[in-house]
Short mmCIF file of C-alpha atoms in Angstrom, two decimals:
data_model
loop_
_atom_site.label_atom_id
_atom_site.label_comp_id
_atom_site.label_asym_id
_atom_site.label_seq_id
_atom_site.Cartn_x
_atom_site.Cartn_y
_atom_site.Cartn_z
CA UNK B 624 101.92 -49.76 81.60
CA UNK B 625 103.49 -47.62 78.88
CA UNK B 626 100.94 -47.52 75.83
CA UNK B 627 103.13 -47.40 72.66
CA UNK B 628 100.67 -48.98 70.05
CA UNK B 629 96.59 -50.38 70.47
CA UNK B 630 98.54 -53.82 70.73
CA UNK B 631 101.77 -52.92 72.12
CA UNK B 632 102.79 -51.31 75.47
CA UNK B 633 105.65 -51.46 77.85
CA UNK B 634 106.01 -52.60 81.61
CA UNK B 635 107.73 -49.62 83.25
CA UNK B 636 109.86 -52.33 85.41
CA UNK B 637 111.70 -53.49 82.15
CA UNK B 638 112.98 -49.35 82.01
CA UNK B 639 115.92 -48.51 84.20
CA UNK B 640 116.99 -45.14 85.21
CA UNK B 641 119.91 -43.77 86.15
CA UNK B 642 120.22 -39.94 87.31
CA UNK B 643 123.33 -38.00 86.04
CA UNK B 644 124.86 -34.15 85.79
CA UNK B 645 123.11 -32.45 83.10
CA UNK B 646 125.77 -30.12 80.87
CA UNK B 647 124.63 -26.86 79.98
CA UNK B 648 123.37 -23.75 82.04
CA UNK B 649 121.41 -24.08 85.78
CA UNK B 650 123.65 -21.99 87.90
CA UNK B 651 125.30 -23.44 90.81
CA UNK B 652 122.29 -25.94 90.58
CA UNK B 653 123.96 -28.02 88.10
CA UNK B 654 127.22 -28.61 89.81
CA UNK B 655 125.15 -30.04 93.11
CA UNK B 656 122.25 -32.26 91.73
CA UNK B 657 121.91 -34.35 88.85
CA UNK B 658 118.71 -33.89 87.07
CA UNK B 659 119.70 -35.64 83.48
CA UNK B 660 118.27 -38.58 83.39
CA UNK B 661 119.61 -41.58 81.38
CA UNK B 662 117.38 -44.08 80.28
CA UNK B 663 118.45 -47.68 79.40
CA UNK B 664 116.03 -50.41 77.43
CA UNK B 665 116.87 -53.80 76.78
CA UNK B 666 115.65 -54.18 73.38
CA UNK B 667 117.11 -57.72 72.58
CA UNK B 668 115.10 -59.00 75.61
CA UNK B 669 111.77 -57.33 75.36
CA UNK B 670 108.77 -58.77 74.24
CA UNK B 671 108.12 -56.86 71.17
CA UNK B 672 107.80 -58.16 67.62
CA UNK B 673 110.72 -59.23 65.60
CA UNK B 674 109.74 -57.22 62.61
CA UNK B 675 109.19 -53.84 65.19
CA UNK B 676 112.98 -55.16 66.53
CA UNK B 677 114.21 -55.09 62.97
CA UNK B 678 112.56 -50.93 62.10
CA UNK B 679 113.85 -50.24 65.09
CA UNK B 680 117.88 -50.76 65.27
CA UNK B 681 118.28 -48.67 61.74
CA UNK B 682 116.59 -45.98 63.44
CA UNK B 683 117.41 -45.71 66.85
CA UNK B 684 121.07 -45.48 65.23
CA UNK B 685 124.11 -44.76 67.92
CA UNK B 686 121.52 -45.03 70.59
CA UNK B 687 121.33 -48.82 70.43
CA UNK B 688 124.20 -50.48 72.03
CA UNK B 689 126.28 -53.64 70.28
CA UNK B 690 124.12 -55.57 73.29
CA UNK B 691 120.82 -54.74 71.99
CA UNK B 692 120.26 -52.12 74.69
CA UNK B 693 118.52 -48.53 74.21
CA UNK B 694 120.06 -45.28 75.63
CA UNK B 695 117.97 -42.32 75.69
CA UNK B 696 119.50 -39.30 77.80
CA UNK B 697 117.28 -36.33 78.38
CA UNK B 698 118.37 -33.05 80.12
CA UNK B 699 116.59 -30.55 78.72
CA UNK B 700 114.31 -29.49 82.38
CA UNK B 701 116.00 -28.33 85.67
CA UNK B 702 113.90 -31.05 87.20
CA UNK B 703 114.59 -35.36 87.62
CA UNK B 704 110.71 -35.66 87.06
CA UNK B 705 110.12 -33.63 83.95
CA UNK B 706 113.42 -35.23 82.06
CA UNK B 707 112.57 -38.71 82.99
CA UNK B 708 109.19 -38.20 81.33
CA UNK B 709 110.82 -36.47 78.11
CA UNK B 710 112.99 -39.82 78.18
CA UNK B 711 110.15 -41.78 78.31
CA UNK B 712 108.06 -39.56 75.97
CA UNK B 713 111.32 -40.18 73.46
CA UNK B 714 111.60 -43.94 73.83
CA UNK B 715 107.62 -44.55 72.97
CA UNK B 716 108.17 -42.10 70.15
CA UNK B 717 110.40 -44.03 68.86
CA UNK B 718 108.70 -47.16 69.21
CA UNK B 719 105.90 -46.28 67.46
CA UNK B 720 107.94 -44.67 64.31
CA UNK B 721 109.06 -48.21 64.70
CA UNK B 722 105.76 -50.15 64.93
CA UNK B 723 104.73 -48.53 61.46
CA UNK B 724 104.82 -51.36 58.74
CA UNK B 725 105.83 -49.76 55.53
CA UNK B 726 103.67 -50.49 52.48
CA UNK B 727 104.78 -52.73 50.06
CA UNK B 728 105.67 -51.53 47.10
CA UNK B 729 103.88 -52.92 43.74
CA UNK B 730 105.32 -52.54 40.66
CA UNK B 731 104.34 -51.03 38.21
CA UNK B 732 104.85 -50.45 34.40
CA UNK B 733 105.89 -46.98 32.53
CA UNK B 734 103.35 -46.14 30.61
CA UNK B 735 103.86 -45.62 26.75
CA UNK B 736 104.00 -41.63 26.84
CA UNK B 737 106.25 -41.38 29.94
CA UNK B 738 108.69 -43.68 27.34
CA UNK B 739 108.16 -41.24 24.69
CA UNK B 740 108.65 -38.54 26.94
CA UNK B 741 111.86 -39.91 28.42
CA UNK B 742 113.32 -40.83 24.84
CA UNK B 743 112.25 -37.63 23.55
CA UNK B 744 114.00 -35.46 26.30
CA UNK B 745 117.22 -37.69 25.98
CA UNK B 746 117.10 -36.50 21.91
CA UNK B 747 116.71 -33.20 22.50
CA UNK B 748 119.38 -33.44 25.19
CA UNK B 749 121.86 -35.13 23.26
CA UNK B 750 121.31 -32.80 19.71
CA UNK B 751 122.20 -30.14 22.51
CA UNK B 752 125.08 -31.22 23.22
CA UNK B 753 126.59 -32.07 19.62
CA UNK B 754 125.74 -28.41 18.81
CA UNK B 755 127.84 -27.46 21.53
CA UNK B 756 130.83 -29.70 20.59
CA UNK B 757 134.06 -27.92 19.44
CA UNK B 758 134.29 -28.49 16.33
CA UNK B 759 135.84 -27.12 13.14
CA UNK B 760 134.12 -25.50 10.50
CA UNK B 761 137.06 -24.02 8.58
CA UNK B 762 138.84 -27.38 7.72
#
């Protein structure tokens, strides 16, 4: 099991991998093996929370398909190994930036000096900007 959260982790048969050519330098390596590794997760299916479903499509972004599924592609290592583990590394990452709930907000009041304040600076700032105005004292 992947451990994303204390109450949430992942079965590593819901992940499936699929091994491609990885761009970028390796020599003739990289024309001969494919070490990127390209990681789908079927988000719409899994058992996660709703709410953690909901944090998660604004920000996984482009990497969540119209179908609900994840696509994580990692080829930053020469090896299979190492870039399916950055791939995994990435999705739980991003699960767990996900799992945060955000704090509700309260609302709150402006106190009577941050009014003053504001109405003050909005004076000054307009008394500024009359004494800047064009206009003609020779009439």
């Amino acid at each position: 099991m992947i451990r994303i959260t204390d109450s949430i982790s992942l079965d590593p048969r819901d992940l499936s991998f699929s091994f491609i050519r990885a761009s970028g330098p390796g020599g003739q390596n990289v024309n001969k093996v494919s070490t990127a590794v390209e990681l789908r997760y079927d988000v719409a299916n899994a058992f996660l929370p709703e709410d953690l479903k909901a944090r998660l499509k604004p920000l996984a972004g482009r990497l969540l398909t119209q179908e609900g599924i994840l696509v994580i592609t990692a080829q930053e290592f020469r090896s299979q190994e190492r870039n399916r583990e950055a791939a995994i590394d990435r999705l739980a990452v991003l699960l767990r930036k996900a799992a945060v709930r955000p704090r509700r907000r309260i609302a709150t009041r402006p106190t009577k000096a941050s009014k003053t304040r504001r109405l003050d600076s909005k004076a000054k700032r307009s008394t500024t900007k009359k004494l800047r105005s064009a206009k003609s004292f020779h009439d």
